[in-house]
Coordinates of C-alpha atoms in Angstrom, one line a residue:
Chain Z
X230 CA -154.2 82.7 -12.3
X231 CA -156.5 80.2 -14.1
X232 CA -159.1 78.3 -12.2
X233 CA -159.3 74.8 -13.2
X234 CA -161.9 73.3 -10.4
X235 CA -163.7 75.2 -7.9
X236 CA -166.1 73.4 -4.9
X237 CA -168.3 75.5 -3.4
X238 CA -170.5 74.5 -0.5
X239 CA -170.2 71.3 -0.4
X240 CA -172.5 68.9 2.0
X241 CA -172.0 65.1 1.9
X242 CA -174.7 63.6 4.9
X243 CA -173.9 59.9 6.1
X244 CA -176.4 58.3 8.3
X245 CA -177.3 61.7 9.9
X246 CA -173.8 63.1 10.4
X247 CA -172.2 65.8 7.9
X248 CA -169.0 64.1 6.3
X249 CA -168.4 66.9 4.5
X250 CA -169.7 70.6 5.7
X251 CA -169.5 73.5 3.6
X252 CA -166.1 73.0 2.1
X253 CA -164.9 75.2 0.0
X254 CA -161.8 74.5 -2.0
X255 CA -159.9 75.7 -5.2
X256 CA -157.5 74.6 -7.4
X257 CA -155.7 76.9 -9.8
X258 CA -152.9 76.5 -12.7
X259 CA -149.7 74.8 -11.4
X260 CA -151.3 74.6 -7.6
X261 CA -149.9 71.6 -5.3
X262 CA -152.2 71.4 -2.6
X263 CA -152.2 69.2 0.0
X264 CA -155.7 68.1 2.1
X265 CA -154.3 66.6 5.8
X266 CA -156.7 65.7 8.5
X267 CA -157.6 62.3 10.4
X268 CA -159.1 59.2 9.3
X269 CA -162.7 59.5 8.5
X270 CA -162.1 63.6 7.8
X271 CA -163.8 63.1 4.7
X272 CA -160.7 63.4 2.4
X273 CA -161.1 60.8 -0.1
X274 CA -165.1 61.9 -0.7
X275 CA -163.8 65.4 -1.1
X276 CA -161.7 63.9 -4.1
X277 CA -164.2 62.0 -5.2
X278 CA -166.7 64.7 -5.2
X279 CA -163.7 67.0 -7.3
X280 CA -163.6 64.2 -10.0
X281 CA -167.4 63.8 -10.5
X282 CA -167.3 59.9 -9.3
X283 CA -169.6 60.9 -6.4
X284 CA -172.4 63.9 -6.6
X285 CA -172.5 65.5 -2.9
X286 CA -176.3 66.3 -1.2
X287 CA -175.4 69.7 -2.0
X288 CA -173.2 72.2 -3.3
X289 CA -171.7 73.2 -6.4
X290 CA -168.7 72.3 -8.3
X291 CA -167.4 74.4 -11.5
X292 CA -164.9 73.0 -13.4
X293 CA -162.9 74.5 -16.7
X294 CA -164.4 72.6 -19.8
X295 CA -162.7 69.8 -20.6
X296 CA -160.7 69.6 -17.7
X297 CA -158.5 66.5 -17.8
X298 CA -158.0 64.6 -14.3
X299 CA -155.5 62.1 -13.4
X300 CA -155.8 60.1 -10.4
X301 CA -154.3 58.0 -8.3
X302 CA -156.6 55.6 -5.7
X303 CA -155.6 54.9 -2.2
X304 CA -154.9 51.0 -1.4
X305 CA -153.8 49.5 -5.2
X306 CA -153.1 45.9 -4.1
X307 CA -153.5 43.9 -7.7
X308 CA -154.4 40.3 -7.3
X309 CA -151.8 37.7 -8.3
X310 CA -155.4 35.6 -10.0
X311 CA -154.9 37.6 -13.1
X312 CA -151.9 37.3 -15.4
X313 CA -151.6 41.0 -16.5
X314 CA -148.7 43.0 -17.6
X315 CA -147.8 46.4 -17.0
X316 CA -147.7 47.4 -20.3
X317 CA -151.5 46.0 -21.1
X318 CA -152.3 47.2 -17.9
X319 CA -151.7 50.6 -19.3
X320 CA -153.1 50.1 -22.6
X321 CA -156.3 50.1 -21.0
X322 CA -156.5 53.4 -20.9
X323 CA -159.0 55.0 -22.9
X324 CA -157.5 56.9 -25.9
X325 CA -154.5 54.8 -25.2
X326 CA -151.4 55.7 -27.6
X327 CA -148.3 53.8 -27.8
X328 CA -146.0 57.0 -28.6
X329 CA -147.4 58.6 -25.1
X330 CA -146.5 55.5 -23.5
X331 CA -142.8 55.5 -24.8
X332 CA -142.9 59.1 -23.4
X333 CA -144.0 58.5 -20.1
X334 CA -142.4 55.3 -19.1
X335 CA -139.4 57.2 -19.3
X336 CA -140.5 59.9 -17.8
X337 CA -141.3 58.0 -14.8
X338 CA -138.6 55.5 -15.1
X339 CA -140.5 52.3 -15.4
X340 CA -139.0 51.2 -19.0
X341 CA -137.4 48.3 -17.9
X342 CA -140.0 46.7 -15.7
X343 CA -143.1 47.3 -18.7
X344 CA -143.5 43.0 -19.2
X345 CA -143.3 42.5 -16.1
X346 CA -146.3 41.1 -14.4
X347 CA -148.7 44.0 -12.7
X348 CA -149.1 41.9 -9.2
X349 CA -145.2 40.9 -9.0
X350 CA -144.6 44.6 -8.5
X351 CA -143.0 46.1 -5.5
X352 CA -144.9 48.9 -3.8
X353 CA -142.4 51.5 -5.2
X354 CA -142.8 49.8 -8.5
X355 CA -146.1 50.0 -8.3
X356 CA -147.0 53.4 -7.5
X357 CA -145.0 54.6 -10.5
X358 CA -146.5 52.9 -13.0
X359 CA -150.1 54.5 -11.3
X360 CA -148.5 57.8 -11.9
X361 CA -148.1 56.5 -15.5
X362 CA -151.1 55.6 -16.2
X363 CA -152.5 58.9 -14.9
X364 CA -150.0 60.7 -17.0
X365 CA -151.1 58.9 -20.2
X366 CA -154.1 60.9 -21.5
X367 CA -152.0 64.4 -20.3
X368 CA -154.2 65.5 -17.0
X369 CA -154.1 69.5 -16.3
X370 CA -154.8 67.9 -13.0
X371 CA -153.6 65.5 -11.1
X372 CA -155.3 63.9 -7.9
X373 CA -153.5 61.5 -6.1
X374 CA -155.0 59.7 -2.8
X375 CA -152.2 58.6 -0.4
X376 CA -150.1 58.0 -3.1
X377 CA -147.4 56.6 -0.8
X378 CA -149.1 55.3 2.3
X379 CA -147.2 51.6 2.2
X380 CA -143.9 52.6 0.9
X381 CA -140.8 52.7 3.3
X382 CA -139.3 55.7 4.0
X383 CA -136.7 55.1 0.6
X384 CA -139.3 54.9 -1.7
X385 CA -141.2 57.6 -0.2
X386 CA -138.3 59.8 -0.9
X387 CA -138.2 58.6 -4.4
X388 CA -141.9 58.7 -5.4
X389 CA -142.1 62.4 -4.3
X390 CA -139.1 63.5 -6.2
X391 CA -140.7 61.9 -9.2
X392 CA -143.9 63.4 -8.8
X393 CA -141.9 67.1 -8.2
X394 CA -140.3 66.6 -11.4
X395 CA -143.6 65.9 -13.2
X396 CA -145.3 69.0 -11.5
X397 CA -142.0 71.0 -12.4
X398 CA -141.4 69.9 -16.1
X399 CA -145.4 69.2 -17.1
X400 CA -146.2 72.4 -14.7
X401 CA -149.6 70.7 -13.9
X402 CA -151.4 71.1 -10.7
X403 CA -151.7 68.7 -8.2
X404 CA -154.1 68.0 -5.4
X405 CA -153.0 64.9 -2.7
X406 CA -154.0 63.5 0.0
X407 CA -151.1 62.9 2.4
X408 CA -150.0 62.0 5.7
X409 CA -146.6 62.2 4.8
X410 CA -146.3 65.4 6.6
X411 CA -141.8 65.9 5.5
X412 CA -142.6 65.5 2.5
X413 CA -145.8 68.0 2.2
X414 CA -143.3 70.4 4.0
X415 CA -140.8 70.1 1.5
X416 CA -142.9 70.3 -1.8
X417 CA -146.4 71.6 -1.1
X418 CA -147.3 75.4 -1.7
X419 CA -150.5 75.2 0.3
X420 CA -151.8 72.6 3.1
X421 CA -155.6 72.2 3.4
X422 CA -156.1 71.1 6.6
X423 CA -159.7 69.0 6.7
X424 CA -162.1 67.8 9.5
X425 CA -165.5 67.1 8.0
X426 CA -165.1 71.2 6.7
X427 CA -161.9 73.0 6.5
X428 CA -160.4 74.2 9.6
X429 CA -157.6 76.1 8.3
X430 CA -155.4 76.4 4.7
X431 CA -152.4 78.3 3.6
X432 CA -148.5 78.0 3.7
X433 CA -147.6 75.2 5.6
X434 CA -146.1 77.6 7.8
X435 CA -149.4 79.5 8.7
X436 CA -151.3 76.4 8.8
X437 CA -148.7 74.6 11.8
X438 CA -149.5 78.0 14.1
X439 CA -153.3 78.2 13.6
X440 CA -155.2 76.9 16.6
X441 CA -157.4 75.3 14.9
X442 CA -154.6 72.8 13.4
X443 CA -153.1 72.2 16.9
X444 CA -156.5 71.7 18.0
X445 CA -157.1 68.8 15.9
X446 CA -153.8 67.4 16.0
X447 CA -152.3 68.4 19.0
X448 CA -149.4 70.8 19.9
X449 CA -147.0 68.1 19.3
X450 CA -147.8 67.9 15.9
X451 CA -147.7 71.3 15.4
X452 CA -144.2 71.7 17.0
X453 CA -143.3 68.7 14.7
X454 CA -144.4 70.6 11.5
X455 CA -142.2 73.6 12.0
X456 CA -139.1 71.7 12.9
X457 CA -140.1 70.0 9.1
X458 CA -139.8 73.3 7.8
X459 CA -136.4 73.8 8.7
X460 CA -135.0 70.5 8.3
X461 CA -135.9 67.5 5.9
X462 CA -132.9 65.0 7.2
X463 CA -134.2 62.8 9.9
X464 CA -137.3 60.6 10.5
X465 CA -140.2 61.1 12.9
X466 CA -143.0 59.8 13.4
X467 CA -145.8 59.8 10.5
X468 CA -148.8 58.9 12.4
X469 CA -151.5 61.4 13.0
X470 CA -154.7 60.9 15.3
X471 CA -155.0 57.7 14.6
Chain R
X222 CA -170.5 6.1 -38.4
X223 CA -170.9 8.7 -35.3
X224 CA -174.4 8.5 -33.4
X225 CA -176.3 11.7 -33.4
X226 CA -176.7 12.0 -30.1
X227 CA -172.9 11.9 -29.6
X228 CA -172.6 15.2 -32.2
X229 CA -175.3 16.8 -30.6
X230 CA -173.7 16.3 -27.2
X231 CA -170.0 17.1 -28.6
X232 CA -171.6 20.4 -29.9
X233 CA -173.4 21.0 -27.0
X234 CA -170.4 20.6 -24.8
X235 CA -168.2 22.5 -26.9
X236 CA -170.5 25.7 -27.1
X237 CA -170.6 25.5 -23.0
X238 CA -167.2 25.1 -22.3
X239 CA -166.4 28.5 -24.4
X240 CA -168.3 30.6 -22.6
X241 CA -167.6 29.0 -19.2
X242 CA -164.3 29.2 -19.5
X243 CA -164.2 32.7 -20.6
X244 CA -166.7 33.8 -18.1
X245 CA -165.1 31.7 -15.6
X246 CA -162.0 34.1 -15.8
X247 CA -164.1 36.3 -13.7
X248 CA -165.2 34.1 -11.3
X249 CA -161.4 33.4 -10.9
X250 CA -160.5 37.1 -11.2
X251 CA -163.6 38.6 -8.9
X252 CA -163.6 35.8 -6.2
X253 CA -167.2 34.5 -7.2
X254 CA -166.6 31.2 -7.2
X255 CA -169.7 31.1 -4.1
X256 CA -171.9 33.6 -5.9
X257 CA -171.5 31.1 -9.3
X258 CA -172.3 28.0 -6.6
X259 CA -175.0 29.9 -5.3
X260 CA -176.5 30.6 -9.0
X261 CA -176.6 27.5 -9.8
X262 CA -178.5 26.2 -6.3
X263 CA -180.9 28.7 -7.0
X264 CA -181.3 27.3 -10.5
X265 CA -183.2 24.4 -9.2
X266 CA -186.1 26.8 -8.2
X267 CA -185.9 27.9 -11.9
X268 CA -186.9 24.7 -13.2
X269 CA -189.6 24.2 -10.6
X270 CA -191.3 27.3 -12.2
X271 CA -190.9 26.4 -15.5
X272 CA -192.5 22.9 -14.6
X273 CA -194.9 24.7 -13.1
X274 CA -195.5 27.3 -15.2
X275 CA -195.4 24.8 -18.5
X276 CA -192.5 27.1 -19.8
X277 CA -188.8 26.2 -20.7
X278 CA -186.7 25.0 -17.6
X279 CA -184.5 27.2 -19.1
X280 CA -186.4 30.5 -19.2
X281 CA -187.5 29.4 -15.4
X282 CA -183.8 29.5 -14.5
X283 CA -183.1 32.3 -16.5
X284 CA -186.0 34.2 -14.8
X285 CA -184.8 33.0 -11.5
X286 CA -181.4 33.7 -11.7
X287 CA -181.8 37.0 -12.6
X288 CA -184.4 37.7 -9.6
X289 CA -181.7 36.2 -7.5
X290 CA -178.2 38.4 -9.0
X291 CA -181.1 41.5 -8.3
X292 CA -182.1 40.7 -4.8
X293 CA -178.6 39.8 -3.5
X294 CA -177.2 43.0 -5.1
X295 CA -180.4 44.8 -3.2
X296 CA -179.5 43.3 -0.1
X297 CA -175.6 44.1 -0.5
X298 CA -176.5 47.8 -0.6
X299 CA -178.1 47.2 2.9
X300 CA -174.9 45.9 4.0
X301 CA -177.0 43.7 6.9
X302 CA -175.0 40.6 6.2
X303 CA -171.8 39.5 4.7
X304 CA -172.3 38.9 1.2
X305 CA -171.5 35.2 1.9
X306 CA -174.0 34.7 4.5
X307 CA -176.8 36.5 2.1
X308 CA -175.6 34.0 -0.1
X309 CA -176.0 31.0 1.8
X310 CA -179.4 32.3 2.7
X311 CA -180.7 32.8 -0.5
X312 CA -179.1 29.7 -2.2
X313 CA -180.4 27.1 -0.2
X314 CA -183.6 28.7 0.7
X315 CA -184.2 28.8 -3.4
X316 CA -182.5 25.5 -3.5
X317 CA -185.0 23.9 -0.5
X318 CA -188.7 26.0 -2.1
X319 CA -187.2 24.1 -5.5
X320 CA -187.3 20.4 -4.1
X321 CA -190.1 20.5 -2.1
X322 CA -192.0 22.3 -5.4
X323 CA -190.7 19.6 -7.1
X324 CA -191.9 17.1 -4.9
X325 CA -195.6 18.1 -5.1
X326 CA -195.8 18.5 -8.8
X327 CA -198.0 15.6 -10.1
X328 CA -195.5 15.1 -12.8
X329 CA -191.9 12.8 -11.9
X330 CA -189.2 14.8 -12.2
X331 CA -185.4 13.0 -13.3
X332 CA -183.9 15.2 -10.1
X333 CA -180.7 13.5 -10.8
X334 CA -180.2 14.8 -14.4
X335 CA -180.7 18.3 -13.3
X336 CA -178.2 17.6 -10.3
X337 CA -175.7 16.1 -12.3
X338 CA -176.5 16.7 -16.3
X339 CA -177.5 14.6 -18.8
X340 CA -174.9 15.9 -21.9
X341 CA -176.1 13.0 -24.3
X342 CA -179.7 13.7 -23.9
X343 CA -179.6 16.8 -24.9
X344 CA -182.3 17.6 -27.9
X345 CA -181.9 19.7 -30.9
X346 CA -183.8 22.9 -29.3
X347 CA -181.6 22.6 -26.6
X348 CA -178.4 22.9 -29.1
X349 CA -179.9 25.8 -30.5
X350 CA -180.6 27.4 -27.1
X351 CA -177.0 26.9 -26.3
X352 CA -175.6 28.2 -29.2
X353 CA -177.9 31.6 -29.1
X354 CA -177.1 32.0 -25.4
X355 CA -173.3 31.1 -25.9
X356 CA -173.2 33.7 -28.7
X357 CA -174.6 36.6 -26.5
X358 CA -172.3 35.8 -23.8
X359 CA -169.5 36.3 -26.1
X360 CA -170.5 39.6 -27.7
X361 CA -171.2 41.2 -24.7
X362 CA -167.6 39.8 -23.7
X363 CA -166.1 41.4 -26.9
X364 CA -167.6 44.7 -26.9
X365 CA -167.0 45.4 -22.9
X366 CA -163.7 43.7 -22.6
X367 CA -161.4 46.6 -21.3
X368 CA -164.2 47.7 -19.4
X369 CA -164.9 44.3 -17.4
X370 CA -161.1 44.1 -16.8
X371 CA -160.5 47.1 -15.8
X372 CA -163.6 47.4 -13.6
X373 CA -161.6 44.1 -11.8
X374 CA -158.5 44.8 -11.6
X375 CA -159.5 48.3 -9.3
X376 CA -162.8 49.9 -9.4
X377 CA -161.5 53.2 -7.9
X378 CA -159.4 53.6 -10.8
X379 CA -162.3 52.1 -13.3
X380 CA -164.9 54.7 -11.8
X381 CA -162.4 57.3 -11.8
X382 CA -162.4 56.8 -15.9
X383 CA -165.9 56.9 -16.5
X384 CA -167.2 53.8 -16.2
X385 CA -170.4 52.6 -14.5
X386 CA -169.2 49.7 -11.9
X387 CA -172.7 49.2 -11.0
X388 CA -173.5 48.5 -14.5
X389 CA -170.1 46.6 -15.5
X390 CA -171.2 44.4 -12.0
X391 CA -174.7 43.4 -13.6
X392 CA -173.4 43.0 -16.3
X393 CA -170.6 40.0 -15.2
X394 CA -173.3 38.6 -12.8
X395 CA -176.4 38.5 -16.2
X396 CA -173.7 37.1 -18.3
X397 CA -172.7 34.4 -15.2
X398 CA -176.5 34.0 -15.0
X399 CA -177.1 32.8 -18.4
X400 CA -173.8 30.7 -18.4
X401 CA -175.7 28.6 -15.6
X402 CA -178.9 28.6 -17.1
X403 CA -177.7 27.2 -20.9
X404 CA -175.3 25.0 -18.9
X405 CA -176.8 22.7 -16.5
X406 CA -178.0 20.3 -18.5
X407 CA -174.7 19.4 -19.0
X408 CA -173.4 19.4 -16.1
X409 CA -175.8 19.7 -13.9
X410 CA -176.5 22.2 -11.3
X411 CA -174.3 21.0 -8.8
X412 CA -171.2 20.8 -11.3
X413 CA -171.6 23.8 -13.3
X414 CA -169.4 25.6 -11.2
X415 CA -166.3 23.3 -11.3
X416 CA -166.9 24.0 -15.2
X417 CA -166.4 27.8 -14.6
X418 CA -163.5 27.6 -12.2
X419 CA -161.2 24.4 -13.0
X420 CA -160.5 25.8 -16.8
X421 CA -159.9 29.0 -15.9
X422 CA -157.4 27.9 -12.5
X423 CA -155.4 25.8 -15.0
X424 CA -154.9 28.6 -17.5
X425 CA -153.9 30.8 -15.5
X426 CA -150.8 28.8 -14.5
X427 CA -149.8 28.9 -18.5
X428 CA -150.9 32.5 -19.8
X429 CA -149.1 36.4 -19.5
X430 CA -152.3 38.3 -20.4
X431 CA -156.1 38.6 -19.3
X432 CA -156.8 37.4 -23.0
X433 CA -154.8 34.4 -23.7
X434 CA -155.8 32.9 -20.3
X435 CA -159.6 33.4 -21.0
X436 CA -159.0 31.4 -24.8
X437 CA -157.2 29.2 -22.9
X438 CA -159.6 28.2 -20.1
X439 CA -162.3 27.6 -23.3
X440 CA -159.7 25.6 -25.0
X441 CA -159.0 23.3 -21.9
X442 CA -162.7 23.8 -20.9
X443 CA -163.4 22.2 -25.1
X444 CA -160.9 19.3 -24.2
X445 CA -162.6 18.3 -21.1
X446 CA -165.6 18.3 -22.3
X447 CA -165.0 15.9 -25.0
X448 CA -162.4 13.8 -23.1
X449 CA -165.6 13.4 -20.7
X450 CA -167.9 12.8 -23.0
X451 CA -165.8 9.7 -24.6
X452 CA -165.0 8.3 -21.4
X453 CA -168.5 8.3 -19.9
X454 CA -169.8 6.1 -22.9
X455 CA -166.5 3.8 -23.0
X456 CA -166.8 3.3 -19.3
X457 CA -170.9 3.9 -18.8
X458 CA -170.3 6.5 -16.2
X459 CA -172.5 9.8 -15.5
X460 CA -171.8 12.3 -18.3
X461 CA -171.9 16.0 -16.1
X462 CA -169.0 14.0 -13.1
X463 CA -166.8 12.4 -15.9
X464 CA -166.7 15.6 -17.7
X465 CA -165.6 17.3 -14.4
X466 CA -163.3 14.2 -13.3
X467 CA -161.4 15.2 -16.7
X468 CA -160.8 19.0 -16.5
X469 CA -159.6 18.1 -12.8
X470 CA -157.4 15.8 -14.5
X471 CA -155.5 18.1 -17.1
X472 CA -155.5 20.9 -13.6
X473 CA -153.2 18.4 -12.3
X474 CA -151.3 17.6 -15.0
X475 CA -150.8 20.6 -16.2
X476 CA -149.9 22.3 -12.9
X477 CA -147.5 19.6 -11.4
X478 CA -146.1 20.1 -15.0
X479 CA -145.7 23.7 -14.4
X480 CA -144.0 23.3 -11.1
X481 CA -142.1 21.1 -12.3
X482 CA -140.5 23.5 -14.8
X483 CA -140.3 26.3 -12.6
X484 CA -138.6 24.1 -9.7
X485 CA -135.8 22.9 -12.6
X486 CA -135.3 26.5 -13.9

C-alpha cells in the first residue's frame, strides 16, 4: 500500500465549538472512501483541509510530493450572465492540453455537448463535464463533494457508473462526500462515518452495526444500510438527519 | 476642420468606454452593479478631499475609493450586515460628508459636472490621466484573465486550483475603482455605472465566449460614446446623459433585434 494523504489530528474551532476534533483519516493507492454524517458534520472542511485550501488550528497533514488532486465542489450552479462554453470552460485549466481533452471527453462521454453553452447544461450534464475538468491534469486523487446531490435518481445511477469506470480503468483513489447511501453501498470499499470527529469507519457492513452509527442516525438508517447491501433495485429514502 | 476640444473629448471617451466595458463584464458577471453605484457615490467624497487637500480630484477619488473597496471588504468578514446594507451605509454616508464638505469650501464647486460629466471639458492632463489609467486596467486584465474568470464562474473550484480569491477579489474591485475614478468626468458620478453595465448587458445577448463579449461591450461602449458626444453638440444637450441615452439606445436595438431572430428561428 502507498500512502498518498494522511491527516492526523486535526482541530478546526468555529466561534468556540470544535468543527473538526481529532480526525484522523488516510487515503491510500486505489482507496474509494466515502465520509457520511449530517449537515454541519464538518465534511466539506475536512476536504478542504485534505486539499490545502483551508489550514486547520491544528494538526498535521502529510501528503506524497507532488500529489495531484482533483476535485469536485458541492453546489455548481453557473450563471446564465456569462456566455461560456464547455470546451473554454475546460481550457481554463492550468497546464491545459488539447490532446488530454480529446481523451477525456470521451472518456466521460461529453463529446457531443463541448460547444455547448456551460449554464444551458442539465444537472447530469453538468456534473460530467466537472469530472472532466478534474480529470484533465491526471489527479492520483480525486475528491469529489456531493457530486450528485441535485440529480434524479437516473442520473444518479449514471454519474456513479461513470465515476466506477474512471476509478476502475485510471485505478485512482477517490475520496466523496455522499449522502447517496445505495450507491456508497454498491461502490465504496470503506465508509467514514463523520460527526465533528470520526465515530466509526470500515466496510460499509461494519460501519451499519456499530453503535455509534445508529447512534447518530438512528436504527432505521442502520436497518436501511444493510438491506442496501443486499439489494441495489429499489428506492428509499435518501435523507439523513436533516 | 474638427475643434480640439471635440478630439480631446472623442479620445477621452473612447479610452473610457474600453475599459468600462471590459470591466463592466464583471460587474455583469459578479452581480456588482450596487458595489460599482456605490463607488461612484463615494467618489464624491474623493473630490471633496482633493479640493481640500489642493490635490488631483482624481487622486482624491482614487484614494477614497480604495479606502472604501478596503473597509466594505473589512466589514464583510464581520458578516454584521448584508453586503447591500453595508453598502447603502457607506455610499451615502461618503456621498452626504462629500456635499456638505463641498458646501463649506470657500471655493464654488460646478456639483453638476461631477454629477453628470462634462466630456467636452475635459483638458489635456486629464487625456493623459485617462489614457495611463486605461492602460493599467487593461494589463492587469490581460495578464489575470483566466484567473478573474475562473475565480467567477466558481470560487470553490478557483481556490481548489491555487488561486488566491481574496486577492483575485481586490484585484476586480482596485481595477473597478480606478475605472470610476478616470471616468467620471465623463460621465459623471451618477452615470458611470450605466457606462459599466449597459455595454456589457447588450453584448452579452450577441457573444459565445467570456472574450468576445468583453471586446464587444468596449466596442458598443466606443459607439456610444461618440454617438453621444455628436448628439449632445448637434442638440446642446448634457454630454455624460446623452452619452448614456445612446448606449441605452443600441441595448434596445440590439436586443429586440435579437429576439426578434430567435422568435423567427
Amino acid at each position: 500500500m502507498s500512502l498518498l494523504i494522511e491527516a492526523k489530528d486535526i482541530y478546526v474551532k468555529r466561534q468556540g465549538k470544535n468543527i473538526l476534533e481529532n480526525v484522523f483519516i488516510q487515503i491510500n493507492k486505489k482507496d474509494f472512501i466515502t465520509i457520511i454524517g449530517p449537515n454541519g458534520a464538518g465534511k466539506s472542511m475536512l476536504l478542504e483541509c485534505l486539499m490545502g485550501t483551508f489550514s486547520p488550528d491544528s494538526g498535521i497533514i502529510n501528503k506524497k510530493n507532488n500529489l495531484s488532486i482533483g476535485y469536485i465542489p458541492q453546489n455548481f450552479n453557473p450563471d446564465n450572465s456569462m456566455p461560456i462554453t464547455v470546451k473554454r470552460f475546460l481550457m481554463l485549466k492550468k497546464n491545459f492540453n488539447i490532446n488530454n481533452l480529446k481523451k477525456v471527453s470521451g472518456e466521460t462521454k461529453i463529446s457531443t455537448i463541448l460547444e455547448k453553452n456551460l449554464a444551458d447544461l442539465s444537472g447530469g450534464e453538468l456534473q460530467k463535464v466537472l469530472l472532466a475538468r478534474s480529470l484533465l491534469s491526471d489527479p492520483e486523487l480525486l475528491i469529489l463533494d456531493e457530486p450528485a446531490q441535485n440529480l434524479d435518481i437516473k442520473n444518479q445511477l449514471n454519474f456513479y457508473n461513470l465515476l466506477n469506470n474512471v476509478y476502475k480503468s485510471r485505478a485512482i483513489s477517490i475520496l466523496m462526500v455522499s449522502h447517496d447511501l445505495h450507491m456508497v453501498m454498491a461502490s465504496t470499499k470503506q465508509v467514514i462515518c463523520l460527526y465533528h470527529h470520526v465515530c466509526c469507519s470500515g466496510e460499509p457492513q461494519t460501519v451499519a452495526k456499530d453503535p455509534e452509527f445508529v447512534n447518530l442516525f438512528g436504527n432505521d438508517m442502520a436497518k436501511m444500510m444493510s438491506v442496501y447491501q443486499h439489494t441495489h433495485d429499489h428506492v428509499h429514502s435518501e435523507n439523513l438527519n436533516d | 476642420m474638427i475643434e480640439p476640444f471635440l478630439i480631446r473629448a472623442t479620445i477621452a471617451g473612447i479610452g473610457v468606454a474600453i475599459i468600462a466595458g471590459a470591466i463592466g463584464c464583471f460587474v455583469v458577471w459578479r452581480k456588482m452593479a450596487y458595489f460599482g453605484d456605490s463607488l461612484a457615490h463615494s467618489a464624491l467624497l474623493g473630490v471633496a478631499l482633493g479640493l481640500v487637500l489642493g490635490i488631483s480630484t482624481n487622486l482624491g477619488t482614487i484614494i477614497i475609493c480604495t479606502l472604501f473597496t478596503i473597509l466594505l471588504i473589512w466589514l464583510q468578514q464581520k458578516q454584521i450586515l448584508a453586503t447591500d446594507t453595508l453598502l447603502g451605509i457607506l455610499a451615502h454616508s461618503a456621498l452626504s460628508i462629500g456635499m456638505v464638505t463641498l458646501s463649506l469650501l470657500e471655493k464654488s464647486v460646478d456639483l453638476h459636472s461631477y454629477l453628470f460629466g462634462d466630456i467636452l471639458a475635459v483638458t489635456t492632463s486629464e487625456i493623459y490621466l485617462i489614457i495611463s489609467g486605461s492602460l493599467i486596467v487593461l494589463v492587469f486584465l490581460y495578464h489575470n484573465w483566466s484567473s478573474f474568470v475562473l475565480t467567477t464562474i466558481n470560487e470553490k473550484l478557483a481556490k481548489a486550483e491555487g488561486l488566491n480569491i481574496l486577492i483575485n477579489q481586490l484585484l476586480i474591485m482596485f481595477l473597478m475603482t480606478i475605472v470610476v475614478a478616470v471616468s467620471f468626468r465623463i460621465v459623471g458620478l451618477l452615470l458611470i455605472t450605466s457606462l459599466l453595465i449597459i455595454p456589457a448587458a447588450t453584448a452579452r445577448q450577441l457573444s459565445h465566449s467570456p472574450e468576445t463579449m468583453a471586446v464587444l461591450a468596449s466596442f458598443l461602449g466606443i459607439i456610444a460614446v461618440i454617438l453621444g458626444i455628436y448628439s449632445s453638440l448637434y442638440f446642446d444637450t448634457p454630454s455624460g446623459p446623452s452619452i448614456v441615452v445612446s448606449a441605452v439606445i443600441i441595448f434596445i436595438a440590439i436586443s429586440s433585434a435579437s429576439f426578434l431572430i430567435k422568435k423567427i428561428r
